[in-house]
């Protein structure tokens, strides 16, 4: 998700996105340990997406 897309989301949507992305990351990590993923870069990309979401959420909380 791009920065422009994140700025359009509400705080509630950001929190939902963070929760779902974190859950998906956990499942990917466990699945990767059992049977290696075809493309393990997906784990890194998901982790970066979570960081972007957290950064946007923190920015909005500090503005309020």
PDB file of C-alpha atoms in Angstrom:
ATOM      1  CA  UNK A   1       0.000   0.000   0.000  1.00  0.00           C
ATOM      2  CA  UNK A   2       1.324   3.395  -0.951  1.00  0.00           C
ATOM      3  CA  UNK A   3       1.617   6.441   1.260  1.00  0.00           C
ATOM      4  CA  UNK A   4      -1.156   8.248  -0.653  1.00  0.00           C
ATOM      5  CA  UNK A   5      -3.506   5.332  -0.001  1.00  0.00           C
ATOM      6  CA  UNK A   6      -2.670   5.306   3.709  1.00  0.00           C
ATOM      7  CA  UNK A   7      -3.449   8.986   4.111  1.00  0.00           C
ATOM      8  CA  UNK A   8      -7.021   8.356   2.869  1.00  0.00           C
ATOM      9  CA  UNK A   9      -7.756   5.694   5.494  1.00  0.00           C
ATOM     10  CA  UNK A  10      -9.367   6.485   8.825  1.00  0.00           C
ATOM     11  CA  UNK A  11      -7.735   5.606  12.148  1.00  0.00           C
ATOM     12  CA  UNK A  12     -10.154   2.705  12.608  1.00  0.00           C
ATOM     13  CA  UNK A  13      -9.257   1.328   9.168  1.00  0.00           C
ATOM     14  CA  UNK A  14      -5.554   1.648   9.928  1.00  0.00           C
ATOM     15  CA  UNK A  15      -5.965  -0.369  13.127  1.00  0.00           C
ATOM     16  CA  UNK A  16      -7.936  -3.051  11.262  1.00  0.00           C
ATOM     17  CA  UNK A  17      -5.299  -3.210   8.528  1.00  0.00           C
ATOM     18  CA  UNK A  18      -2.514  -3.540  11.116  1.00  0.00           C
ATOM     19  CA  UNK A  19      -4.345  -6.344  12.902  1.00  0.00           C
ATOM     20  CA  UNK A  20      -5.031  -8.316   9.727  1.00  0.00           C
ATOM     21  CA  UNK A  21      -1.516  -7.800   8.341  1.00  0.00           C
ATOM     22  CA  UNK A  22       0.053  -8.871  11.650  1.00  0.00           C
ATOM     23  CA  UNK A  23      -2.095 -11.998  11.734  1.00  0.00           C
ATOM     24  CA  UNK A  24      -1.188 -12.813   8.132  1.00  0.00           C
ATOM     25  CA  UNK A  25       2.508 -12.300   8.895  1.00  0.00           C
ATOM     26  CA  UNK A  26       2.341 -14.701  11.831  1.00  0.00           C
ATOM     27  CA  UNK A  27       0.670 -17.354   9.702  1.00  0.00           C
ATOM     28  CA  UNK A  28       3.247 -16.857   6.953  1.00  0.00           C
ATOM     29  CA  UNK A  29       6.138 -17.236   9.375  1.00  0.00           C
ATOM     30  CA  UNK A  30       4.735 -20.436  10.853  1.00  0.00           C
ATOM     31  CA  UNK A  31       3.947 -21.803   7.413  1.00  0.00           C
ATOM     32  CA  UNK A  32       7.426 -20.933   6.208  1.00  0.00           C
ATOM     33  CA  UNK A  33       9.011 -22.923   9.020  1.00  0.00           C
ATOM     34  CA  UNK A  34       6.892 -25.991   8.194  1.00  0.00           C
ATOM     35  CA  UNK A  35       7.200 -25.819   4.418  1.00  0.00           C
ATOM     36  CA  UNK A  36       9.360 -23.106   2.873  1.00  0.00           C
ATOM     37  CA  UNK A  37       7.511 -20.453   0.903  1.00  0.00           C
ATOM     38  CA  UNK A  38       8.121 -20.247  -2.811  1.00  0.00           C
ATOM     39  CA  UNK A  39       8.953 -16.550  -2.433  1.00  0.00           C
ATOM     40  CA  UNK A  40      10.169 -15.671   1.099  1.00  0.00           C
ATOM     41  CA  UNK A  41      10.475 -11.994   0.112  1.00  0.00           C
ATOM     42  CA  UNK A  42       6.716 -11.798   0.770  1.00  0.00           C
ATOM     43  CA  UNK A  43       7.459 -11.969   4.509  1.00  0.00           C
ATOM     44  CA  UNK A  44       9.759  -8.959   4.286  1.00  0.00           C
ATOM     45  CA  UNK A  45       7.246  -6.989   2.202  1.00  0.00           C
ATOM     46  CA  UNK A  46       4.481  -7.734   4.703  1.00  0.00           C
ATOM     47  CA  UNK A  47       6.687  -6.623   7.594  1.00  0.00           C
ATOM     48  CA  UNK A  48       7.431  -3.349   5.791  1.00  0.00           C
ATOM     49  CA  UNK A  49       3.738  -2.780   5.104  1.00  0.00           C
ATOM     50  CA  UNK A  50       3.000  -3.186   8.816  1.00  0.00           C
ATOM     51  CA  UNK A  51       5.719  -0.655   9.603  1.00  0.00           C
ATOM     52  CA  UNK A  52       4.184   1.838   7.141  1.00  0.00           C
ATOM     53  CA  UNK A  53       0.768   1.403   8.728  1.00  0.00           C
ATOM     54  CA  UNK A  54       2.182   1.869  12.231  1.00  0.00           C
ATOM     55  CA  UNK A  55       4.071   4.986  11.127  1.00  0.00           C
ATOM     56  CA  UNK A  56       0.911   6.558   9.690  1.00  0.00           C
ATOM     57  CA  UNK A  57      -1.060   5.688  12.835  1.00  0.00           C
ATOM     58  CA  UNK A  58       1.611   7.184  15.104  1.00  0.00           C
ATOM     59  CA  UNK A  59       1.744  10.331  12.956  1.00  0.00           C
ATOM     60  CA  UNK A  60      -2.000  10.831  13.299  1.00  0.00           C
ATOM     61  CA  UNK A  61      -2.012  10.184  17.036  1.00  0.00           C
ATOM     62  CA  UNK A  62       0.733  12.752  17.545  1.00  0.00           C
ATOM     63  CA  UNK A  63      -1.206  15.348  15.531  1.00  0.00           C
ATOM     64  CA  UNK A  64      -4.312  14.934  17.660  1.00  0.00           C
TER      65      UNK A  64
END
